[in-house]
Structure formats: C-alpha cells, structure tokens
Amino acid sequence: MDKLPGWADVVLVPLISLLCAAVLSALVILAIGQDPVEALNVMVTGALGSPYGWGYTLYYATSFIFTGLAVTIAFHASLFNIGGEGQAQLGGLGVALVCLALPWPHWTVALLAASLGAALFGAAWAAIPAYLQARRGSHIVITTIMFNYIASALIVYMLVDVLRPAGQMDPATARFPPGTNLPTLDQIPGFSLIFTRTVPANVTFLVALAACVLVWALLWRTRLGYEIRAFGRSEPAARYAGINPFRIIMVTMLLSGALAGLMSINNVMGESERLVQNSTEGAGFIGIAVALMGRNHPIGVLLAALLFGFLYQGGAELGLWTSIPIELRIVVQGLVILFTGALDQMVRMLLGRLFRLRSPKAA
Amino acid sequence: MDFATLIQILDSTLRLATPLLLACLAGLFSERAGIFDIGLEGKMLMAAMASGAVAALTGSVWLGLGAGIAASLLLAALHGVASITFRGNQLISGVALNFLASGITVLVAQRLFGQGGRTPPLDGAARFQHLTLPFADAVRDVPILGPIYADLLSGHTILTYIALLAVPATAWVLYRTRFGLRLRAVGENPAAVDTAGISVVYLRYAAVAITGILCGLAGAYMATALQAGFGREMTAGRGYIALAALIFAKWRPWGALWATLLFGFFQALALRPDVAEGVAGVRIPVSLLDALPYILTVLVLAGFVGKAIPPRAGGEPYVKER
C-alpha cells in the first residue's frame, strides 16, 4: 500500500473518519424519521450558540480531556487502557474522602489535596491490572474491563454501606463543605465577562489545559516519555536498548490511571459537590474515542474533547427539544470509535487511491 | 437453607446461566479462530431489541428469534469486515460496536413504540413458553430426584435446552470435525493453515458468523424468555461476564458450561441476599456477589487458579504473504 503524505495521515484521516461517522449518523436520524439538518441546528445552537451552552460544552470537554489523555498515554506504550471508567470512579472516591476529611479553609488548598487524592486512587486502581500485565502477562484489556465492574460494585458498596450519612435515603456521600467548592467560570475574573450566568464549567478546565501541556512535555521532551514511546513501538527493541519493560508498563499505567482519576475533580468536586453513583456517566469510555480521534496527541485530544463536549451538550439539547433520544450521542461515539480506531485502514486505502489518481506518475 | 430453597436457587441459576452460556460459546468460536470479540454485549443487546420488537409486532416469538439472529449477524459482519478484511484493531472494533448497539437499540425501540426505549410487554405466542419435560409431574413426588427433575431440569424454555445441547455440539465440532480442527489451527497458527491451502479469511468469517448466531440466541432469550420484552441496556454487562467465563473456562466448551453455571449461581444468589446471609452466617453485601465473577476472573488471569492461555494468534490480523 502507498504511504500517505504525513499531513494527510494526521489531518485528513481523522477528518474523513469523522465525516463518515457524521454521514452515518445523519442517515440514522433520517431512518428514525427526523430531520438531520434541524438536529444539527439544535445541537449547534444549544452547545455553541450562547456562553451558557459553552459553559456546558467546556464542562464536558474538561472531563474528556482527562480521560482522553489517560488513554493516549497508555496507547503510546501500546497498552489499551479500557479501564478509565473505573479509575475515574475510584478517583471520585478519592476526591470525596479528601473533601470530607477536613474543614478545608480555601478551595485552592482543597483542590491541591483533592487532585492528589483523585490521582492516587485512580493510579491505585490501574496498578493491579498493570502489575498483572507486566509480571504475569494477563491481557490488560480484559483485566481493566473486569476492574471497571469491580469498581462500580465497590462504589455502590461504599455509598450504600459506608459513606452514606445516617438518615439519607439516596446512596451518595454528604455534601462537601463550602471550603471545597471550586469557582465556576462565571466567578473567575476575566471569564466572568463572558459567562454571566452560572455554568458547570469550572476552574478544572484550566487544570485540564495544563495537563495537556504536561503530558506533551512528558511524552516528547523527557527521557521517560522517550522510553514509553520506544516501548510502544517495539518491545524487543526497547528491551535491547536497556529499557525495563516492567518499569515502563507500571509507570505508564499509573500515570494513565492518575489522569483518569483526575477527571473527578471536574464532576465530583466542581459540579455535583458530593459523590453519587455512576458519577462518571461513561466519560471514561469517551476517552477512548477522544484519544483515537485526537491521534494520541495532546493537541488532538484537546480538539477531540471539545468536539465530544459539543456532542454531549448538543445531544442533551436534542433530548430536550426534539423527539430524537439522547442516546444518539452514544451512536455517534460508537461510529467515531469504529471509523478512527478499527476502520482506519479502510480510510487510508481510500485516501491512498485518491492520491494515486491525482499524481499518476507516482503510481 | 432447606432442599426446596436450594432447588429454587439452582433453578434460577440455570435460568440466568443460559444467556451467559450461549454468549460464552459464541465468544469461544470467535476467539478460537483468533478473533478477539469484546462485542458480545453489543450483539446480545441488538438481538434482544430486534427479537423483542419483531415479536411484539408480529406476535410470533419465532419470527422474533429470527430477527434477533439477523441483527446479531449484522454486527458480527461489521466486526468481521473491520477485523478480518481491513485488519483493524479487533478490541477497538468490539468496543465501538458495543456503543453502537447501546445507542441504536434505544433509538429504534423509541421510534417503533415510543415507550422510552422499551418494547411493549410480550405475552402468549410472542414469548417462549416454559416446557414441561415428559413425566415431570409423575415423578415429582420421588424424594430428592423427583424435585431435581420436575422443578430444576423441567420447566425451562426451549432456548435453555438448546444452550445446554450446544455444549456437546461445540465440543464435537471443535474436536471431532475437520472444520473444528482448522478453526483451532487458524487461531493458533494461521500461516500454517494458509500453507495447507485453506482460506484463513473464510474460516475466520465462518467463526464470526457462528458467534453472531449464538449471540443472537442469547439476546433473544433475554427479551423473549427471561424477560417479557426489551428494555434499554437490558443485557447489563452479561456479554462481559460471558467473556470472563470464557477465560475462566480456558477457552474450552465443557469448561464454559461449568463457568457460566458458577457465574449464574452468583447472579441467582445476588437476587436472594437472605439465603446468602443464612448460609454464610454474616451479611454479604449484594455488591460483593455482583463483583465475584469479575474478581474470580482476575484471579484466574493472574494465574492463581490454574493458568489461562489464550489462542496464540488471537487479536492479530493475518496478512497473507505475497
């Protein structure tokens, strides 16, 4: 097969995959007897048409940046961490424990401590699958799937039997003390000029942007990042170069789990301000789509997370204003993963043909 | 726990193990041919919706079953195209199809019936009826064996018996037929199969199609036998439990039977926490029973309970030499 030019592989392949997913989604909307153009209108207006809509889009995007980065960093070591969902749920537990432990004086201190708790718990949940992969060769995809289910059972147990305050009916923790409440974008100077109404997007968005930069620096500007990428490209070569596979698998998965866990400072600490059941609402899985769409690069992840933020907020608007069920966004998510992750060869073959047509000499 | 309660729990074990067993055998065919399939869940869900919807519309459970198998085959074909023809990542393809199924099922059911993504409740000929095995009523009064036959083995739908028969059938196909030998070979060393002049692509597509059919049965069982109609996300992770059972069974048909019965037993116990408490003497959180299949599978994977060695060529696309 011909090799595509670099820019085509980076830009065209995801765009065409996205286009395929969009066309199929439009067909799905047509098939259930609705108007795709009107649907797109509702989505754009609801998600991007006002600062209020952007407040939601950015809120979702914040979560997806974290889970997308988590999948990305594991992909670079050619590990498929499908356990972001469970790691993020455990991260939520870490946040809840930290927030409820002390009467925090100021949100900055609380944010620091809660981030640490989220990262530690997320990393701990990734540690066992990582160890089993590194030492016993158990497939990380299967173990992380199992750990997703174990995590949700554990959270249910913790919420029902341990953390639920006496006399409360719904399985959730108590409200976090006011000292832990993160400022939303409408309360931050500068942003408050744009966001005049209360929005769920909060200061965690800035943390997520910082995480993008840090992950980029780690992967492409440090020795560890080089080792991770080398290991991902070829394990035997990395081994020959003296890179310790056990160490790389462990460190990569711990970082990945920590990033997934960090997502919960956005939703648990920043939004619901208590831990509820299924707090992640599938964001851990969306990380897979975001990483694939973003071509495993932090900039791509940021853009893809914004796209999925739009999709999530727009999808919710569809559920509100049209008779298209909110589940449409899961369909789109599945299609994006299918085209960018599994049918990418098909897209490349198609593009390869086109390029050959354009320059017959090269053929 | 008295004998009657035991029979009752074992009876619901069998009922709950049926979809797990069908899905587990489905995964077995695919993975033995070297195609990882974490899309069992999606195929079951799709089949559940299609069979529930068609059974509700036509009033015939058999048409429903056919629709369920067709819907599951459709997803299986997509998985085949992505992972065999275009040599894509099989794991990612499976994940994608699960999401696709999760969304599409609600969209279609909502469009057809407008009941919040459910199908209308099924009854009569639109549902699989419980069969009474011959002489079940006559032998009920025989001590011990009577209730085991009349209350435990008898009184299930035909799909449960099909699932049970599928175990020896699978074992026979896999170990006693030429097709089975080639199927296993293609999962271990596709290059050798190719050298012998047998099409790797054909064998893998055949395996994926069998997976589709069995998942179709499992999904149809969910909507038209275990429950009366389709509800959103009704498979509730059973596809993943089946995957876990497959590892627990070390990719063997009889092992699949025991593993799914064990996991079905946990599900039955989770429905009766009072019994679990009575036997253990302490209160067991339901969530622990829910998590047990997954915890056990991790232990198996870790090599603490025997070693699970997957088919060697699993997950790797085959590139024919030129």
XYZ file of C-alpha atoms in Angstrom:
685
model
C 0.000 0.000 0.000
C 1.202 3.510 -0.728
C 2.295 5.593 2.154
C 0.208 8.702 2.600
C 1.882 12.085 2.992
C 2.353 12.930 6.661
C -0.087 15.810 6.729
C -2.794 13.660 5.157
C -2.311 10.971 7.756
C -2.519 13.463 10.615
C -5.301 15.718 9.340
C -7.247 14.001 6.576
C -7.632 10.530 8.116
C -9.416 11.736 11.283
C -11.445 14.302 9.335
C -12.669 11.755 6.816
C -13.407 9.282 9.602
C -15.406 11.993 11.320
C -17.197 12.764 8.075
C -18.111 9.077 7.636
C -19.423 8.951 11.212
C -21.397 12.170 10.655
C -22.948 10.929 7.410
C -23.966 7.643 9.002
C -25.393 9.492 11.998
C -27.424 11.672 9.656
C -28.730 8.521 7.997
C -29.668 7.148 11.416
C -31.574 10.345 12.179
C -33.332 10.101 8.801
C -34.151 6.468 9.483
C -35.960 7.329 12.695
C -37.974 9.891 10.788
C -36.281 13.103 11.916
C -34.537 15.933 10.119
C -30.724 15.827 10.407
C -30.314 19.492 9.429
C -32.688 20.619 12.117
C -30.933 18.290 14.571
C -27.564 19.868 13.775
C -29.114 23.308 14.186
C -30.439 22.426 17.617
C -27.088 20.987 18.628
C -25.061 23.980 17.443
C -27.445 26.491 18.996
C -27.650 24.587 22.271
C -23.975 23.826 22.659
C -22.203 26.725 20.970
C -24.849 29.396 20.410
C -24.524 31.077 23.801
C -21.956 31.436 26.600
C -24.346 29.349 28.697
C -24.162 26.500 26.170
C -20.389 26.838 26.016
C -20.339 26.536 29.804
C -21.751 23.044 29.482
C -19.683 22.119 26.425
C -16.479 23.114 28.228
C -17.585 21.265 31.359
C -17.973 18.007 29.448
C -14.810 18.681 27.451
C -12.835 19.061 30.695
C -13.713 15.522 31.759
C -13.000 14.163 28.291
C -9.580 15.843 28.159
C -8.514 13.943 31.267
C -9.848 10.563 30.164
C -8.584 11.155 26.613
C -5.090 11.898 27.902
C -5.286 8.783 30.079
C -5.997 6.578 27.065
C -3.417 8.461 24.980
C -0.519 7.943 27.337
C -1.283 4.222 27.573
C -1.610 3.935 23.789
C 1.900 5.322 23.417
C 3.196 2.326 25.354
C 0.877 0.211 23.163
C -1.317 -0.569 26.160
C -5.073 -0.274 25.688
C -6.415 1.069 28.964
C -10.130 0.469 28.701
C -10.453 0.925 32.472
C -10.634 4.719 32.528
C -14.220 4.478 33.678
C -13.333 2.505 36.803
C -10.230 4.553 37.502
C -12.267 7.756 37.259
C -14.893 6.340 39.630
C -12.192 5.480 42.134
C -10.758 8.958 41.609
C -14.169 10.251 42.642
C -13.916 8.215 45.824
C -10.513 9.761 46.491
C -11.928 13.252 45.978
C -14.847 12.533 48.288
C -12.651 11.162 51.056
C -10.321 14.170 50.889
C -13.126 16.720 50.727
C -14.997 15.212 53.659
C -11.897 14.673 55.795
C -11.202 18.253 56.858
C -12.993 21.598 57.044
C -10.929 22.974 54.181
C -10.104 26.678 54.596
C -9.826 27.638 50.927
C -10.588 25.997 47.629
C -7.001 26.267 46.378
C -5.707 24.067 49.197
C -8.653 21.713 48.826
C -8.113 21.490 45.066
C -4.490 20.521 45.542
C -5.307 17.864 48.120
C -8.300 16.524 46.211
C -6.271 16.314 42.984
C -3.710 14.277 44.854
C -6.446 12.015 46.234
C -8.058 11.598 42.823
C -4.757 10.809 41.129
C -3.677 8.385 43.849
C -6.929 6.436 43.845
C -7.095 6.366 40.053
C -3.497 5.198 39.848
C -4.060 2.559 42.514
C -6.961 1.143 40.509
C -4.719 0.886 37.453
C -1.849 -0.611 39.429
C -3.188 -4.151 39.751
C -4.007 -4.652 36.045
C -0.629 -3.086 35.243
C 1.191 -5.461 37.563
C -0.674 -8.472 36.187
C 0.206 -7.404 32.648
C 3.847 -6.746 33.446
C 4.576 -9.766 35.616
C 2.030 -12.395 34.647
C 1.146 -11.456 31.099
C -2.614 -11.193 31.758
C -4.141 -9.141 28.990
C -4.604 -5.592 30.211
C -7.788 -5.060 28.187
C -9.580 -7.899 29.941
C -8.323 -7.044 33.419
C -9.210 -3.367 33.106
C -12.723 -4.296 31.899
C -13.083 -6.541 34.961
C -11.819 -3.723 37.164
C -14.465 -1.380 35.760
C -17.150 -3.701 37.064
C -15.383 -4.303 40.364
C -15.052 -0.517 40.752
C -18.732 0.123 40.235
C -19.619 -2.625 42.733
C -17.129 -1.179 45.213
C -18.540 2.342 44.815
C -22.083 1.062 45.330
C -20.946 -0.705 48.490
C -19.079 2.359 49.786
C -22.011 4.670 49.096
C -24.732 2.394 50.440
C -22.984 0.920 53.454
C -20.131 3.215 54.452
C -20.232 6.820 53.275
C -23.979 7.493 53.263
C -24.875 9.805 56.131
C -27.391 8.389 58.617
C -30.976 9.190 57.664
C -30.253 9.890 53.992
C -32.127 7.757 51.503
C -30.216 8.065 48.233
C -26.846 6.324 48.023
C -24.480 9.300 47.988
C -21.994 10.966 50.298
C -22.813 14.033 52.331
C -22.390 17.420 50.629
C -18.807 18.607 50.612
C -18.074 21.543 52.951
C -18.228 25.012 51.340
C -14.455 25.412 51.558
C -14.064 22.817 48.820
C -16.406 24.408 46.300
C -14.471 25.236 43.153
C -15.121 28.544 41.400
C -17.084 28.130 38.190
C -16.002 30.078 35.135
C -18.545 32.821 35.804
C -16.828 33.519 39.129
C -13.327 33.827 37.725
C -12.216 37.365 36.822
C -11.914 37.697 33.074
C -14.080 34.711 32.298
C -16.916 36.360 34.205
C -17.135 38.961 31.439
C -18.238 36.190 29.057
C -20.117 33.878 31.380
C -22.810 35.914 33.068
C -24.934 33.006 34.276
C -23.832 30.122 36.493
C -22.288 27.388 34.356
C -20.927 23.991 35.417
C -17.559 24.556 33.703
C -15.113 25.392 36.442
C -11.507 26.070 37.207
C -10.722 22.414 36.488
C -10.813 23.341 32.794
C -7.594 25.281 33.327
C -6.103 22.295 35.156
C -7.033 20.138 32.163
C -5.272 22.521 29.777
C -2.199 22.363 31.994
C -2.428 18.565 31.945
C -2.335 18.644 28.127
C 0.897 20.638 28.197
C 2.422 18.399 30.865
C 1.555 15.203 29.002
C 3.029 16.655 25.802
C 6.209 17.638 27.650
C 6.424 14.248 29.304
C 5.973 12.254 26.118
C 8.176 14.289 23.776
C 10.590 16.180 25.998
C 11.698 13.745 28.695
C 13.703 10.575 28.846
C 10.757 8.686 30.361
C 8.485 9.779 27.525
C 11.029 8.585 25.002
C 11.220 5.236 26.759
C 7.427 4.931 26.817
C 7.180 5.629 23.092
C 10.084 3.351 22.260
C 8.497 0.556 24.270
C 5.201 1.131 22.470
C 6.800 0.981 19.032
C 8.747 -2.192 19.627
C 9.104 -4.044 22.875
C 12.069 -6.190 21.773
C 13.950 -3.123 20.516
C 13.227 -1.249 23.741
C 14.362 -4.239 25.756
C 17.561 -4.424 23.725
C 18.158 -0.736 24.409
C 18.078 -1.475 28.117
C 14.569 -0.181 28.797
C 12.949 -2.124 31.611
C 9.512 -3.304 30.373
C 8.165 -3.867 33.880
C 9.002 -0.316 34.886
C 7.530 1.199 31.709
C 4.266 -0.735 31.965
C 3.858 0.159 35.631
C 4.747 3.847 35.267
C 2.623 4.318 32.141
C -0.431 2.691 33.654
C -0.048 4.571 36.943
C 0.101 7.849 35.028
C -2.850 6.793 32.903
C -4.903 5.831 35.959
C -3.958 9.070 37.696
C -5.116 11.141 34.710
C -8.406 9.250 34.538
C -8.839 9.730 38.280
C -8.179 13.469 37.979
C -11.295 13.783 35.889
C -13.362 13.588 39.054
C -12.208 16.941 40.388
C -14.281 18.298 37.500
C -17.521 16.402 38.019
C -17.442 15.353 41.678
C -15.755 18.355 43.285
C -16.567 21.012 40.694
C -20.122 20.123 39.799
C -22.132 17.725 41.983
C -20.140 18.584 45.154
C -20.782 15.124 46.524
C -20.121 11.596 45.255
C -23.102 9.858 43.673
C -23.486 6.526 41.931
C -22.132 6.338 38.391
C -20.661 9.812 38.697
C -18.555 9.348 35.564
C -21.512 8.687 33.244
C -19.378 6.957 30.655
C -16.734 9.692 30.355
C -14.049 7.067 30.879
C -15.148 5.296 27.726
C -15.406 8.523 25.751
C -11.705 8.920 26.474
C -11.133 6.058 24.015
C -12.940 7.911 21.250
C -11.191 11.156 22.146
C -7.728 9.587 22.076
C -8.372 7.830 18.762
C -9.886 10.917 17.179
C -7.097 13.097 18.572
C -4.429 10.825 17.081
C -2.864 10.325 20.503
C -1.519 13.850 20.670
C -2.480 16.309 23.438
C -3.487 18.979 20.920
C -5.621 16.446 19.094
C -7.060 15.278 22.401
C -7.990 18.853 23.306
C -9.758 19.373 19.969
C -11.473 15.991 20.094
C -12.578 16.605 23.690
C -14.143 19.897 22.605
C -15.877 18.057 19.770
C -17.254 15.462 22.156
C -18.188 18.172 24.641
C -20.216 19.713 21.837
C -21.689 16.321 21.005
C -22.685 15.715 24.624
C -24.188 19.102 25.276
C -25.808 19.141 21.819
C -27.139 15.641 22.353
C -28.701 16.673 25.643
C -30.376 19.602 23.865
C -31.719 17.180 21.248
C -33.247 15.125 24.034
C -34.859 18.277 25.422
C -36.192 19.979 22.287
C -36.705 17.256 19.699
C -38.003 13.724 19.767
C -34.544 12.372 18.964
C -33.470 10.362 22.014
C -30.356 11.500 23.861
C -28.829 8.083 23.065
C -27.962 9.424 19.624
C -24.692 10.633 21.120
C -23.728 7.066 22.044
C -24.341 6.058 18.427
C -22.103 8.861 17.188
C -19.493 7.929 19.771
C -19.565 4.308 18.590
C -19.282 5.352 14.957
C -16.338 7.654 15.661
C -14.516 4.871 17.509
C -15.312 2.426 14.707
C -14.026 4.649 11.924
C -10.995 6.125 13.681
C -9.930 3.012 15.555
C -10.952 -0.062 13.607
C -11.663 1.010 10.043
C -8.742 3.444 9.809
C -7.058 1.156 7.287
C -10.110 1.416 5.079
C -9.977 5.197 5.217
C -6.246 5.097 4.438
C -6.769 2.773 1.485
C -9.425 5.096 0.092
C -7.202 8.127 0.526
C -4.285 6.249 -0.996
C -6.355 5.626 -4.126
C -7.303 9.290 -4.343
C -3.705 10.420 -4.052
C -2.659 7.965 -6.736
C -5.346 9.307 -9.051
C -4.045 12.820 -8.547
C -0.440 12.005 -9.371
C -0.425 9.188 -11.929
C 3.377 9.306 -12.207
C 3.839 8.066 -8.649
C 1.631 5.061 -9.218
C -31.228 -23.457 53.709
C -33.667 -26.257 53.032
C -33.836 -28.500 49.996
C -36.724 -26.622 48.381
C -34.809 -23.315 48.554
C -31.734 -24.982 47.107
C -33.759 -26.307 44.177
C -35.247 -22.852 43.717
C -31.844 -21.179 43.624
C -30.394 -23.805 41.299
C -33.420 -23.358 39.067
C -32.805 -19.629 38.748
C -29.100 -20.417 38.305
C -29.967 -22.389 35.191
C -32.281 -19.647 34.005
C -29.662 -16.934 34.477
C -26.791 -19.043 33.161
C -28.494 -19.658 29.800
C -27.646 -16.311 28.149
C -24.159 -16.431 29.665
C -23.598 -19.911 28.270
C -24.799 -19.009 24.777
C -22.677 -15.860 24.712
C -19.694 -17.697 26.151
C -19.847 -20.374 23.452
C -20.252 -17.560 20.923
C -17.040 -15.979 22.147
C -15.361 -19.369 22.130
C -15.826 -19.863 18.382
C -14.564 -16.394 17.577
C -11.561 -16.410 19.884
C -10.575 -19.964 18.978
C -10.329 -18.697 15.395
C -8.087 -15.852 16.504
C -10.625 -13.023 16.529
C -10.996 -11.303 19.892
C -14.560 -10.269 20.466
C -15.427 -7.901 23.266
C -18.558 -7.029 21.327
C -20.579 -9.956 22.680
C -22.501 -7.498 24.823
C -23.491 -5.337 21.862
C -24.567 -8.287 19.744
C -26.746 -9.627 22.573
C -28.312 -6.227 23.117
C -29.019 -5.780 19.419
C -30.566 -9.248 19.229
C -32.655 -8.600 22.339
C -34.073 -5.427 20.830
C -34.708 -6.918 17.391
C -36.362 -10.045 18.759
C -38.436 -8.124 21.281
C -39.586 -5.651 18.637
C -40.410 -8.212 15.952
C -42.138 -10.491 18.446
C -44.236 -7.564 19.626
C -45.129 -6.505 16.086
C -45.888 -9.935 14.646
C -46.939 -11.810 17.749
C -44.620 -14.654 16.828
C -41.651 -15.434 19.005
C -40.046 -17.491 16.239
C -40.001 -14.535 13.865
C -38.576 -12.568 16.766
C -35.836 -15.125 17.219
C -35.021 -14.933 13.508
C -34.829 -11.144 13.655
C -32.606 -11.322 16.721
C -30.170 -13.649 14.999
C -30.191 -11.465 11.878
C -29.459 -8.322 13.891
C -26.646 -10.008 15.759
C -25.223 -11.344 12.492
C -25.210 -7.828 11.095
C -22.955 -6.600 13.903
C -20.847 -9.737 13.581
C -20.395 -8.980 9.889
C -19.274 -5.433 10.706
C -16.775 -6.820 13.195
C -15.582 -9.255 10.546
C -15.136 -6.565 7.921
C -13.244 -4.337 10.344
C -11.020 -7.008 11.841
C -10.555 -9.545 9.032
C -10.849 -7.626 5.769
C -9.468 -4.275 6.878
C -7.216 -5.761 9.556
C -8.303 -3.159 12.093
C -7.872 -3.370 15.830
C -10.267 -6.092 16.996
C -10.551 -4.766 20.530
C -11.422 -1.266 19.389
C -13.905 -2.617 16.870
C -15.615 -4.559 19.659
C -15.800 -1.506 21.893
C -17.215 0.571 19.040
C -19.905 -1.980 18.223
C -20.940 -2.142 21.875
C -21.553 1.609 21.918
C -23.289 1.474 18.567
C -25.650 -1.222 19.825
C -26.257 0.567 23.101
C -27.443 3.686 21.286
C -29.154 2.212 18.225
C -31.327 -0.163 20.253
C -32.878 2.712 22.209
C -33.295 4.849 19.085
C -35.071 2.120 17.161
C -37.253 0.950 20.039
C -38.234 4.537 20.781
C -39.067 5.174 17.122
C -41.155 1.982 16.841
C -43.032 2.038 20.118
C -42.466 5.425 21.762
C -42.273 3.908 25.226
C -38.971 5.337 26.400
C -36.807 2.845 24.514
C -38.682 -0.248 25.655
C -40.708 -2.675 23.618
C -44.278 -3.419 24.749
C -44.633 -6.327 27.172
C -44.849 -9.672 25.383
C -47.196 -12.489 26.209
C -48.684 -15.631 24.700
C -47.149 -16.714 21.397
C -44.842 -13.699 21.383
C -42.815 -15.239 24.189
C -41.038 -18.552 24.651
C -43.157 -20.761 26.875
C -41.872 -22.984 29.624
C -41.644 -26.595 28.542
C -42.561 -29.441 30.825
C -40.293 -32.406 30.266
C -42.019 -35.816 29.886
C -43.176 -37.434 33.144
C -42.212 -34.316 35.153
C -45.494 -34.327 37.040
C -45.446 -38.079 37.565
C -42.046 -38.201 39.252
C -42.351 -35.009 41.303
C -43.086 -36.990 44.471
C -39.981 -39.176 44.244
C -37.684 -37.947 47.026
C -34.641 -35.879 46.005
C -34.547 -36.937 42.341
C -38.197 -36.022 41.783
C -37.862 -32.289 42.502
C -34.486 -32.200 40.732
C -36.129 -33.466 37.569
C -39.519 -31.801 37.845
C -38.565 -28.422 39.296
C -34.925 -27.927 38.336
C -34.477 -29.541 34.932
C -38.024 -29.299 33.668
C -39.910 -26.073 33.113
C -37.417 -24.021 31.125
C -37.836 -22.539 27.676
C -36.520 -24.357 24.656
C -33.577 -21.957 24.419
C -32.191 -23.235 27.721
C -32.165 -26.783 26.379
C -30.631 -25.566 23.120
C -27.913 -23.840 25.116
C -27.201 -26.990 27.098
C -27.082 -29.086 23.924
C -24.818 -26.524 22.312
C -22.063 -27.546 24.739
C -21.550 -31.120 23.473
C -22.257 -29.883 19.953
C -19.495 -27.291 20.249
C -17.117 -29.839 21.714
C -17.907 -32.220 18.865
C -17.471 -29.585 16.139
C -14.274 -28.277 17.678
C -12.528 -31.564 18.426
C -14.119 -34.132 16.105
C -14.638 -32.390 12.771
C -12.257 -31.189 10.110
C -13.797 -27.729 10.310
C -13.107 -27.629 14.042
C -9.511 -28.677 13.626
C -8.961 -25.975 11.031
C -10.761 -23.429 13.192
C -8.478 -24.135 16.120
C -5.456 -24.115 13.846
C -6.340 -20.727 12.436
C -6.404 -19.334 15.956
C -3.003 -20.749 16.798
C -1.043 -20.509 13.580
C -2.881 -19.033 10.599
C 0.213 -19.168 8.407
C 0.263 -22.965 8.668
C -3.405 -23.155 7.678
C -2.748 -20.876 4.747
C 0.193 -23.028 3.641
C -2.124 -26.036 3.617
C -4.211 -24.222 1.032
C -7.142 -23.396 3.263
C -8.575 -19.886 3.333
C -7.864 -18.113 6.612
C -10.332 -15.395 5.709
C -13.129 -17.888 5.047
C -12.536 -19.748 8.319
C -12.464 -16.560 10.349
C -15.621 -15.228 8.755
C -17.313 -18.568 9.429
C -16.288 -18.397 13.090
C -17.505 -14.817 13.419
C -20.830 -15.821 11.849
C -21.294 -18.663 14.358
C -20.567 -16.132 17.090
C -23.283 -13.930 15.644
C -25.841 -16.730 15.621
C -25.133 -17.792 19.203
C -25.194 -14.191 20.463
C -28.485 -13.809 18.632
C -29.894 -16.741 20.582
C -28.571 -15.259 23.826
C -30.114 -11.867 23.125
C -33.433 -13.320 22.020
C -33.501 -15.359 25.224
C -33.076 -12.170 27.250
C -36.035 -10.381 25.680
C -38.445 -13.195 24.901
C -37.776 -15.843 27.538
C -36.027 -14.481 30.630
C -37.994 -11.267 30.481
C -41.094 -10.226 28.611
C -39.779 -7.573 26.266
C -36.726 -5.440 25.609
C -35.580 -2.705 27.970
C -32.671 -0.324 27.499
C -29.291 -1.779 28.476
C -31.099 -4.975 29.483
C -28.065 -7.203 28.947
C -26.412 -5.322 31.847
C -22.850 -6.470 31.273
C -23.699 -10.111 30.586
C -21.542 -10.025 27.477
C -18.586 -9.147 29.651
C -19.446 -11.810 32.222
C -19.531 -14.296 29.349
C -16.114 -13.060 28.305
C -14.916 -13.582 31.853
C -16.442 -17.073 31.866
C -14.621 -17.842 28.630
C -11.283 -17.079 30.265
C -12.341 -18.943 33.405
C -13.158 -21.895 31.142
C -9.777 -21.571 29.436
C -11.493 -21.461 26.033
C -12.975 -24.975 26.361
C -16.650 -25.913 25.753
C -17.265 -28.005 28.868
C -15.391 -25.502 30.955
C -17.729 -22.867 29.541
C -20.695 -24.804 30.907
C -19.282 -25.010 34.428
C -18.026 -21.440 34.437
C -21.335 -19.971 33.294
C -23.256 -22.140 35.777
C -20.993 -20.826 38.536
C -21.463 -17.210 37.443
C -25.193 -17.821 37.026
C -25.218 -19.141 40.568
C -23.697 -15.869 41.820
C -26.365 -13.928 39.981
C -29.057 -16.130 41.488
C -27.586 -15.579 44.957
C -27.462 -11.824 44.406
C -31.227 -11.986 43.887
C -31.623 -13.771 47.233
C -29.339 -11.989 49.701
C -31.347 -13.515 52.573
C -30.252 -17.018 51.556
C -26.629 -15.984 51.089
C -26.722 -14.453 54.547
C -28.262 -17.564 56.094
C -25.573 -19.828 54.660
C -22.564 -17.623 55.353
C -23.794 -16.507 58.776
C -22.747 -12.923 58.100
C -24.314 -10.247 55.979
C -22.786 -10.347 52.483
C -23.142 -7.096 50.549
C -25.007 -7.673 47.278
C -22.314 -5.688 45.500
C -19.756 -8.305 46.528
C -21.855 -11.029 44.892
C -22.179 -8.829 41.807
C -18.437 -8.383 41.638
C -17.496 -12.018 42.324
C -17.401 -13.201 38.680
C -15.036 -10.377 37.813
C -12.844 -10.904 40.865
C -12.607 -14.633 40.148
C -11.697 -13.936 36.543
C -8.922 -11.579 37.588
C -7.611 -14.294 39.912
C -7.668 -16.780 37.045
C -5.923 -14.301 34.774
C -3.334 -13.719 37.444
C -2.589 -17.416 37.335
C -3.640 -18.127 40.918
C -6.300 -20.618 39.830
C -4.663 -22.531 37.008
C -3.192 -20.803 34.020
C -5.338 -19.416 31.237
C -3.521 -19.438 27.921
C -5.435 -17.777 25.100
C -5.221 -18.937 21.464
C -1.814 -17.824 20.266
C -2.832 -15.850 17.195
C -5.706 -14.115 18.997
C -6.133 -10.465 18.132
C -3.619 -10.427 15.302
C -4.814 -9.764 11.794
C -3.455 -12.232 9.274
C -1.513 -10.759 6.390
C -1.124 -13.162 3.543
C 2.382 -13.458 2.164
C 2.848 -12.317 -1.385
